Every structure is written in structure tokens, then in C-alpha cells.
Amino acid sequence: MLKTLKTITGLNHPCLFPFRPLSSHTLTDSHLKSLVLSQYSNGTFSNLLQNVVALPSVLLTACQNLSNSPHSSTTTTTALLTSVSNHFSIYQMGHEISQNKFDVSSCCVKMDPPGPSGESLILPNLKLKVLIEAIRMVLEIVYDEKFVTFSYGGRVGMGRHTAIRYLKNNVTNPSWWFNVSFCSSKFDEFNVDKLCLFIGEKIKDAMLIDVIKKLFECDVVRVEFGGCYLGRGLPQESALCSILINVYFDGFDREIQEMRLRMNKKTFKFELTEPDLNNSTIFYKPVKLYAVRYLEEILVITSGSKMLVRELKDHVLDFLEQNLGLKVDRVKTAIHSAVSEKIMFLGMELQAVPPSVLHRPMSEKAIRARKKYDRQKEVKALELRNARERNRKKLGLKILSHVFKKLKQSNNGFRYEYQIESEVRDIFRTWADEVVVEFMGSLEERWNWHRLLSRGDFLSLRHVRDQLPQDLVDAYDKFQEQVDKHLAPTKARMALEEEEKRVREEEEQKYSERTVEDLTKLCMKVSAPIELVRKAVRMVGFTNNMGRPRPISVLFALEDADIVKWYAGVGRRWLDFFCCCHNFRMVKTIVSYHLRFSCILTLAHKHESTKLEAIKHYSKDLKFSDMNGYEEIYFPTERDVKMMGDKNLSDPKPVDGALSLALIRLASDESSHSCIAHFCGRIDTTMYRVRLLQNHLNLNPLDEAQWVKGMGAINETLNKKCLPLCPDHINDLYMGKITLQDIDCTSFVEVD
């Protein structure tokens, strides 16, 4: 096998990176990075398409990324290569790419709309998806480390939850903010040329730029601002969109970064003297600028005046319109007060609130309940102590009674076969120590015994002491010293009073600090848009107009397990997406009550039974038994829902794709087809017909009065298309582990 060594030039020191350009093995991240960096010279990359993208090992790695599902059958390189060979030859594909003979237009499939007024959809076939994924991997290595820190989306470890965590932890005292609203428009020829110009500044590869242009010309890769489909896993979104959007906005991000640096330099700084540091009434709030961008969603926050944020807004909008050629809706891009108005960003509501709103102190009712609980614990501990003393007394009396009985029956004493004297002594010593410890812990008993042993003390009189033997007087004095040492509660009472005083002072200090923070500090509160979630619940049909759970009739055609999986996929998507919100408990209620009982009612109506009979059969946790008799739980249990919280930094897909899609199993006599999941290759498939929510309910997703604001929708061209899927991938699709973007929608089957 051919082995070559490439030397990276233009770096601080040359490094040797071995790679195998003709290898038919997948590459690790480090090897792929070394391969891309080997094309770096004099500050730019060159010949990436011919020397990197066209390599069979890179194309095979792209195939592995596309087939990276939880139940992928292509677990080894050999199996993956065999599965890929059933679709196309990566060697021939690599040769076509390197010779610039790859025909992009022939790999595009046009999906016609069901009606004359609809818009057609252009989707790439599996071969073109591999090329797009290979280009994405290369561009990610070239650009990812060069993006600014507040650029999120389409990057490893820089998802929605990371952006929200940054807002909650770093943004303090915001006063004004605005998010940029774009007019609904697609990337035209001017935007594509400017994007290619930006790419050409870093990558000197005309062939790669021509391929990207062809992808836009064929409309297989399209970027549309003002819509609701980017970053949602919908089939009309290309995997290359995220990285291209970040490249296009990189100049804007750096301009924002320069504005932040200039503002930090202009901010008046002063040094506090020692008396000022000790004075807690002096507060210094510098003017700060914060910015967060997730793909095309831009949020700008400042702690300055409204005049300042107005200047920032004008500068930002002018830059977007003049330098990037984007159409901005200046009416909807309005300035909002961070304190009195909420703003929508990343599908969540943001508002500046005092710290006490996020970390509420205990209410008086909660304090009373806590005190009542503490008293109950004390009473329970007292009962246990009394029971322990009573049992010890009974056991001790039994032992003494038994010993006394044996002594009376025997003239010369009695002997045991085993010597238990030491064990008994240890038991009594342990009891005595515990009794002493409990006694010493009670100040009242110590005080009473000290008073009883020291009052009426005639031995302390001098004329009495002179008439008594000296040994008796000395023994009395030693006894009195021990009484004062162990029973006098003065020191213990002083220590207890000091501890109570310290606790009281700490509570007062905490209260004063909380009060000062509430008056001088503002934090970011992130909430789930409950009204929009409830509207989505009503629109889909989880609840009726009164807000009570109801069955969904369109799901009656599904298998029982598929019904539960569909509900579980929607519920888990909502829980994963809103787990970082302050009102996450309300989302838990919607999932645990409305969705759970809607699923139970759907199963009950399907089998023409009652709700109680369905609960008795499936239980509230909706358990199912597989062919081997093992119980499986798809829907999150009530206990699991209660234990969920903000514990992960991820980029979850919104619920849009799962909520607006239902796959109806067909009873068809069609010949077996291969699973259309990427490189699956299984033929034990079942035919499923796509049913879209907007077509079933006859709603227009572009009408905010009918549709949920900010909720995306799958393109209507896929409605009633039939997809052959194997059991593993249909399960992953229902559960939200994969989306329609992860399957080859161009390989649908026409079934009457």
C-alpha cells in the first residue's frame, strides 16, 4: 500500500504527518485533521478537493458519519465498505471528483408538490450526500477553531444549551437588547458569490468553490433566512448549511468582537482606595456588550443606555445590509427593555430578573413546614431513644435474672463451655457509653443533676470539715471537682449561645446580601414559552379545548408499540430541548400528564376499551413486552421525568420534525425493498406512508394565526410518500434518535 509523507510548511516548525491517500479504511479525527493541514501553505489551503475530499478514505469516513445511528449494522470498516459498494463505488466517485467530472445535477432528485401552488423540493441522493458530508468535514477542520467564541450552531460542543448556559452564567445587569429579524429570502446569486469570495480568502481551490456554487445552483443546498427550518433536522435542510452560514457571518462576528473591545477600552475605569473597598455602598457597573449568534439568529445585549443600544443597532443592521447584502426587517428588529419585556431567542423566552427570582428564599409556609418536620424528627428520635433504653433494661434484667438463677441452683458456681465474660463486658460498656453521651447532650438533665449533687452541701462548712477524717474530706473534694467538671452546664450553655448567635448573624448577613443583590444585580432568566407549547398541544390534538387529554385518531392505524414510541419521541424531544429552562417543571407536567394520558386514551379508543382497562393492561408507565418476554419502556416514567434537570450541554433538535410527522404502516404486497436509512442494507423492511400534520389538519404553516409561531414544518412534497424502513431505524425515527435528514428520502416507493 502506498505510503507518503507530507510536510506542513508555513508553520512555526515542520511536522510530518503520515496518511494513506489510497486506503480503504476510515480516518480518525486526528488523521483527517493532519491530512487537511498538509495542504496548508503560506496562510491558505489549496487543492483540498483533489487531495483530500476525493480520497476514498475520506469519502468512506463521510459514509460512516452518515450511517452513524444507534442501531447501524455497518459496525466494521469491511461491512461499511460492502454496504457502500452496493450503492456506488467510492473509488470511481473519488476519481470523478479529482478529475472535476462529478455531475452534481444528475445526483439531484426533484420532488413535485401535491398542488399547483406548492413549491418543489430538490433533494440530494445518497451519493451526493456523501460528497456534501466530505466537504463539510473539511470545512469544519479549516474554520472551526477560527470562529469567535459567541458563534454557536453547527460546531462540536457549541449548541443551543451551550449558548443558553453562556447567557445564564455570564450576562449580568442587562438593560437593553434586540434580536435581528430577517425578511424571508433565500440566498441569491449575490450572496453565493460573496460566500465564495469569503471562502476564497482562506481556501485557494477553484474546483471546491465551483462545486459549492453548483450545489446552490441546483438548489440542493439552500440557505433561507426568515424561515423556521435551520438547525431542526428537517429534510429540506442540507448538512452543509450550518458551516456555510458560520463562514458567511464570520466577518460580522469579528466586527461585533471589535465593537466589544472598543467599548471595553472606552469604559471609564478607576481605582478604589482602601476606605472605598471597605465601604459596601459603592457599586461599579461598567458598560458591557454581549452578543450571541446561533446560525442566523442574532441577539445583542448591552448594559448601557438606550441611546447606546440604538447606535449599536444601526451599526449592526447597516453592516448586515451593506457588507453582507442581507434583507433585514427593521420594524421587527426592535429594541426591548431587558427588565420589563421578554424576548424570544432559540425558541425560549429571555428576561432580566433579580437573583431572588431565580433562587427564591424559603417562604413562611415552607419555613413552618420545615420546623414541623424538624419537630417530628425530634419526636421520632426521642421515641427511638426511649425504646432503646427500655429494651436495654429488659435485656439487662434478663441477663441478671439468669445469672442469679444459675448461682442459686449451683453450690460451687457454674461454668460455660465458652467464655463470654469479655463479650458481655463489651456490650455493657457500649451501653454505658451511649447513655453517658446522650446524658451529656442534654443541658437540662446536666443542670438538674448538678443542682441535686451540690445543694445543701454541709461538708463545705469549715467547722464540719475540721471534725471529719482528712481522707473523707479529700474524697469529697475530688468528687465535687468531677461534678463541676462534667455536670456544670455553664461552658456548654455559653458555647450553645455562641453557636445560636453565629447562626443568627449568618442569616442576617445572607439576608442583607440578598437584598443588596436584588437592588443592584440582574440575572438572565430563561423560560420555556408555555403558551406556545400549549398551543402546539391543542393544535396537534393532545388536548381538547378545555385542556384535557384526548385521543388522536390518525394514530389508530399504528401498532400499539409504535403509538407509544411516537408519543415518547415527542415527549423526549420537549424534555431534552427545555431542560435548561427555569419553568421546566411546567414542561414536565405537559409531558407527564397531557401526553401520557393522551397516549393511554389513544390506545383505549383503538381497542374500544376504557381508560382504566388500558392503564391496567399497559400501566401508567406504558410498558410493553417483547418477543422474549422482557419488558420495555419507551415513554419516560413519572420518576424519570421528576429526576430530569439541566445536566448536559448539547444541541437537541426541536420537536418540530417529530410533532409534524406520522408514519403509517401499510399492509402491502409489494416486493421487499432495502431500508432507505443511510447504508443500512437490510431487506426485512416494512412500508410506511408519510402523513404530515399540516396536510392532515389542513393548516398553513406560514400563517401564524393557524400555526405555532417559531415552529418549523416538513416540506409538503413528502406527504403520502412511502418509505421502506427496517425495525431498528423506524424505532430510531419514532424515538427522535434520527430524523428524516438521516435517511435517503429520494428512494421513496410509489404505492397506490
Tab-separated table of C-alpha atoms in Angstrom, residues 143-348:
chain	number	residue	atom	x	y	z
A	143	TYR	CA	-12.736	27.064	10.036
A	144	ASP	CA	-13.997	25.711	13.367
A	145	GLU	CA	-11.106	26.852	15.542
A	146	LYS	CA	-11.084	30.281	13.860
A	147	PHE	CA	-14.685	31.200	14.660
A	148	VAL	CA	-15.361	33.567	17.543
A	149	THR	CA	-16.493	32.232	20.906
A	150	PHE	CA	-20.071	33.543	20.650
A	151	SER	CA	-20.739	31.739	17.362
A	152	TYR	CA	-22.939	28.703	18.025
A	153	GLY	CA	-24.603	26.105	15.854
A	154	GLY	CA	-23.073	23.572	13.504
A	155	ARG	CA	-20.000	23.242	15.733
A	156	VAL	CA	-18.864	20.468	18.048
A	157	GLY	CA	-19.798	21.306	21.645
A	158	MET	CA	-21.309	24.670	20.658
A	159	GLY	CA	-25.033	24.026	20.554
A	160	ARG	CA	-28.195	25.600	21.903
A	161	HIS	CA	-27.679	24.576	25.509
A	162	THR	CA	-24.118	25.902	25.476
A	163	ALA	CA	-25.400	29.267	24.256
A	164	ILE	CA	-28.119	29.317	26.915
A	165	ARG	CA	-25.582	28.361	29.614
A	166	TYR	CA	-23.416	31.300	28.497
A	167	LEU	CA	-26.354	33.701	28.759
A	168	LYS	CA	-27.300	32.476	32.226
A	169	ASN	CA	-23.782	32.455	33.677
A	170	ASN	CA	-22.059	35.414	32.019
A	171	VAL	CA	-24.653	38.074	31.212
A	172	THR	CA	-25.215	40.384	34.196
A	173	ASN	CA	-27.121	43.654	34.567
A	174	PRO	CA	-28.549	43.817	31.013
A	175	SER	CA	-30.605	46.915	30.328
A	176	TRP	CA	-31.489	46.783	26.613
A	177	TRP	CA	-31.376	44.151	23.913
A	178	PHE	CA	-32.569	43.321	20.425
A	179	ASN	CA	-32.523	40.312	18.117
A	180	VAL	CA	-32.100	40.723	14.378
A	181	SER	CA	-35.124	39.745	12.291
A	182	PHE	CA	-34.522	38.935	8.629
A	183	CYS	CA	-37.029	39.195	5.824
A	184	SER	CA	-37.999	35.875	4.303
A	185	SER	CA	-35.491	35.460	1.476
A	186	LYS	CA	-33.168	32.857	0.019
A	187	PHE	CA	-29.508	33.162	-0.822
A	188	ASP	CA	-29.393	34.706	-4.295
A	189	GLU	CA	-26.501	34.870	-6.734
A	190	PHE	CA	-25.014	37.906	-4.985
A	191	ASN	CA	-24.936	36.142	-1.606
A	192	VAL	CA	-23.457	32.977	-3.109
A	193	ASP	CA	-20.711	34.954	-4.864
A	194	LYS	CA	-19.899	36.778	-1.654
A	195	LEU	CA	-19.821	33.475	0.250
A	196	CYS	CA	-17.424	32.016	-2.308
A	197	LEU	CA	-15.330	35.160	-2.022
A	198	PHE	CA	-15.094	34.646	1.758
A	199	ILE	CA	-14.134	31.017	1.261
A	200	GLY	CA	-11.537	32.009	-1.343
A	201	GLU	CA	-9.743	34.190	1.198
A	202	LYS	CA	-8.778	31.078	3.166
A	203	ILE	CA	-9.014	28.301	0.583
A	204	LYS	CA	-7.319	28.689	-2.780
A	205	ASP	CA	-9.209	25.919	-4.521
A	206	ALA	CA	-11.267	26.916	-7.550
A	207	MET	CA	-12.634	23.401	-8.021
A	208	LEU	CA	-14.032	23.235	-4.475
A	209	ILE	CA	-15.620	26.665	-4.833
A	210	ASP	CA	-17.163	25.639	-8.164
A	211	VAL	CA	-18.697	22.556	-6.523
A	212	ILE	CA	-20.234	24.721	-3.782
A	213	LYS	CA	-21.634	27.064	-6.448
A	214	LYS	CA	-23.161	24.113	-8.311
A	215	LEU	CA	-24.812	22.920	-5.101
A	216	PHE	CA	-26.503	26.318	-4.776
A	217	GLU	CA	-27.376	26.484	-8.473
A	218	CYS	CA	-29.076	23.077	-8.311
A	219	ASP	CA	-30.909	24.268	-5.176
A	220	VAL	CA	-29.828	21.117	-3.343
A	221	VAL	CA	-28.130	23.364	-0.783
A	222	ARG	CA	-30.129	26.423	0.055
A	223	VAL	CA	-29.988	28.953	2.830
A	224	GLU	CA	-33.224	30.753	3.595
A	225	PHE	CA	-33.399	33.457	6.254
A	226	GLY	CA	-36.612	34.393	7.994
A	227	GLY	CA	-37.835	30.786	7.969
A	228	CYS	CA	-38.058	28.099	10.634
A	229	TYR	CA	-36.143	25.116	9.343
A	230	LEU	CA	-32.426	25.712	10.007
A	231	GLY	CA	-30.924	23.521	12.715
A	232	ARG	CA	-34.084	21.413	13.133
A	233	GLY	CA	-33.190	18.210	11.295
A	234	LEU	CA	-35.816	18.722	8.584
A	235	PRO	CA	-35.194	17.072	5.195
A	236	GLN	CA	-35.122	20.387	3.293
A	237	GLU	CA	-32.036	21.447	5.257
A	238	SER	CA	-28.624	20.399	3.968
A	239	ALA	CA	-25.859	19.310	6.346
A	240	LEU	CA	-23.611	21.905	4.709
A	241	CYS	CA	-25.821	24.876	5.608
A	242	SER	CA	-24.562	25.347	9.171
A	243	ILE	CA	-20.866	25.620	8.344
A	244	LEU	CA	-21.551	27.871	5.334
A	245	ILE	CA	-23.687	30.223	7.443
A	246	ASN	CA	-20.917	30.454	10.025
A	247	VAL	CA	-18.380	31.241	7.287
A	248	TYR	CA	-20.695	33.887	5.826
A	249	PHE	CA	-21.225	35.565	9.212
A	250	ASP	CA	-17.582	35.284	10.323
A	251	GLY	CA	-16.814	38.864	9.232
A	252	PHE	CA	-19.873	40.112	11.099
A	253	ASP	CA	-18.819	38.189	14.214
A	254	ARG	CA	-15.373	39.767	14.130
A	255	GLU	CA	-16.909	43.207	13.728
A	256	ILE	CA	-19.016	42.591	16.849
A	257	GLN	CA	-15.891	41.419	18.659
A	258	GLU	CA	-14.069	44.621	17.686
A	259	MET	CA	-17.033	46.657	18.944
A	260	ARG	CA	-16.834	44.830	22.287
A	261	LEU	CA	-13.109	45.566	22.583
A	262	ARG	CA	-13.602	49.243	21.721
A	263	MET	CA	-16.390	49.516	24.284
A	264	ASN	CA	-14.202	47.933	26.966
A	265	LYS	CA	-11.456	50.470	26.229
A	266	LYS	CA	-13.873	53.409	26.320
A	267	THR	CA	-15.405	52.290	29.595
A	268	PHE	CA	-14.256	54.630	32.367
A	269	LYS	CA	-12.064	52.787	34.810
A	270	PHE	CA	-10.965	53.978	38.199
A	271	GLU	CA	-9.110	52.585	41.181
A	272	LEU	CA	-10.790	52.269	44.556
A	273	THR	CA	-8.912	53.280	47.656
A	274	GLU	CA	-8.759	51.184	50.795
A	275	PRO	CA	-11.649	53.039	52.516
A	276	ASP	CA	-13.746	52.617	49.364
A	277	LEU	CA	-13.100	48.882	49.314
A	278	ASN	CA	-14.365	48.600	52.887
A	279	ASN	CA	-17.452	50.657	52.037
A	280	SER	CA	-20.137	48.261	50.825
A	281	THR	CA	-22.329	51.097	49.456
A	282	ILE	CA	-20.050	51.708	46.458
A	283	PHE	CA	-21.016	49.783	43.314
A	284	TYR	CA	-19.333	49.954	39.921
A	285	LYS	CA	-21.188	48.761	36.843
A	286	PRO	CA	-19.133	49.025	33.649
A	287	VAL	CA	-20.944	49.233	30.331
A	288	LYS	CA	-20.696	45.868	28.592
A	289	LEU	CA	-21.744	44.466	25.256
A	290	TYR	CA	-22.810	40.841	24.839
A	291	ALA	CA	-23.625	39.035	21.627
A	292	VAL	CA	-24.780	35.506	20.807
A	293	ARG	CA	-25.325	34.116	17.329
A	294	TYR	CA	-26.830	30.704	16.586
A	295	LEU	CA	-26.760	30.246	12.807
A	296	GLU	CA	-28.935	33.135	11.555
A	297	GLU	CA	-30.394	34.075	14.970
A	298	ILE	CA	-28.529	37.068	16.441
A	299	LEU	CA	-29.003	38.535	19.911
A	300	VAL	CA	-27.221	41.717	21.038
A	301	ILE	CA	-27.325	42.754	24.710
A	302	THR	CA	-25.887	45.807	26.426
A	303	SER	CA	-25.856	47.236	29.934
A	304	GLY	CA	-25.621	50.816	28.667
A	305	SER	CA	-28.205	53.431	27.818
A	306	LYS	CA	-30.906	53.236	25.188
A	307	MET	CA	-29.048	55.759	23.060
A	308	LEU	CA	-26.046	53.438	23.024
A	309	VAL	CA	-28.045	50.372	22.037
A	310	ARG	CA	-29.744	52.396	19.300
A	311	GLU	CA	-26.352	53.251	17.828
A	312	LEU	CA	-25.324	49.606	18.102
A	313	LYS	CA	-28.491	48.506	16.351
A	314	ASP	CA	-27.997	50.928	13.467
A	315	HIS	CA	-24.388	49.850	13.051
A	316	VAL	CA	-25.292	46.141	13.140
A	317	LEU	CA	-28.131	46.466	10.630
A	318	ASP	CA	-26.053	48.638	8.306
A	319	PHE	CA	-23.249	46.075	8.347
A	320	LEU	CA	-25.638	43.210	7.589
A	321	GLU	CA	-27.299	45.088	4.733
A	322	GLN	CA	-24.278	46.764	3.147
A	323	ASN	CA	-21.432	44.331	3.780
A	324	LEU	CA	-23.348	41.037	3.643
A	325	GLY	CA	-26.232	42.042	1.370
A	326	LEU	CA	-28.929	40.619	3.656
A	327	LYS	CA	-32.505	41.875	3.900
A	328	VAL	CA	-33.265	42.928	7.464
A	329	ASP	CA	-36.750	43.654	8.785
A	330	ARG	CA	-36.092	46.919	10.636
A	331	VAL	CA	-39.636	47.046	12.011
A	332	LYS	CA	-39.439	43.674	13.774
A	333	THR	CA	-35.837	44.324	14.839
A	334	ALA	CA	-36.958	46.434	17.774
A	335	ILE	CA	-35.160	47.400	20.962
A	336	HIS	CA	-36.664	45.873	24.110
A	337	SER	CA	-36.174	46.571	27.778
A	338	ALA	CA	-34.414	43.638	29.380
A	339	VAL	CA	-36.352	44.070	32.625
A	340	SER	CA	-39.913	44.784	31.555
A	341	GLU	CA	-40.108	42.849	28.261
A	342	LYS	CA	-39.425	39.266	27.277
A	343	ILE	CA	-37.603	38.389	24.091
A	344	MET	CA	-37.639	35.149	22.101
A	345	PHE	CA	-34.288	33.578	21.260
A	346	LEU	CA	-33.521	29.984	20.273
A	347	GLY	CA	-37.161	29.088	20.899
A	348	MET	CA	-37.032	30.246	24.545
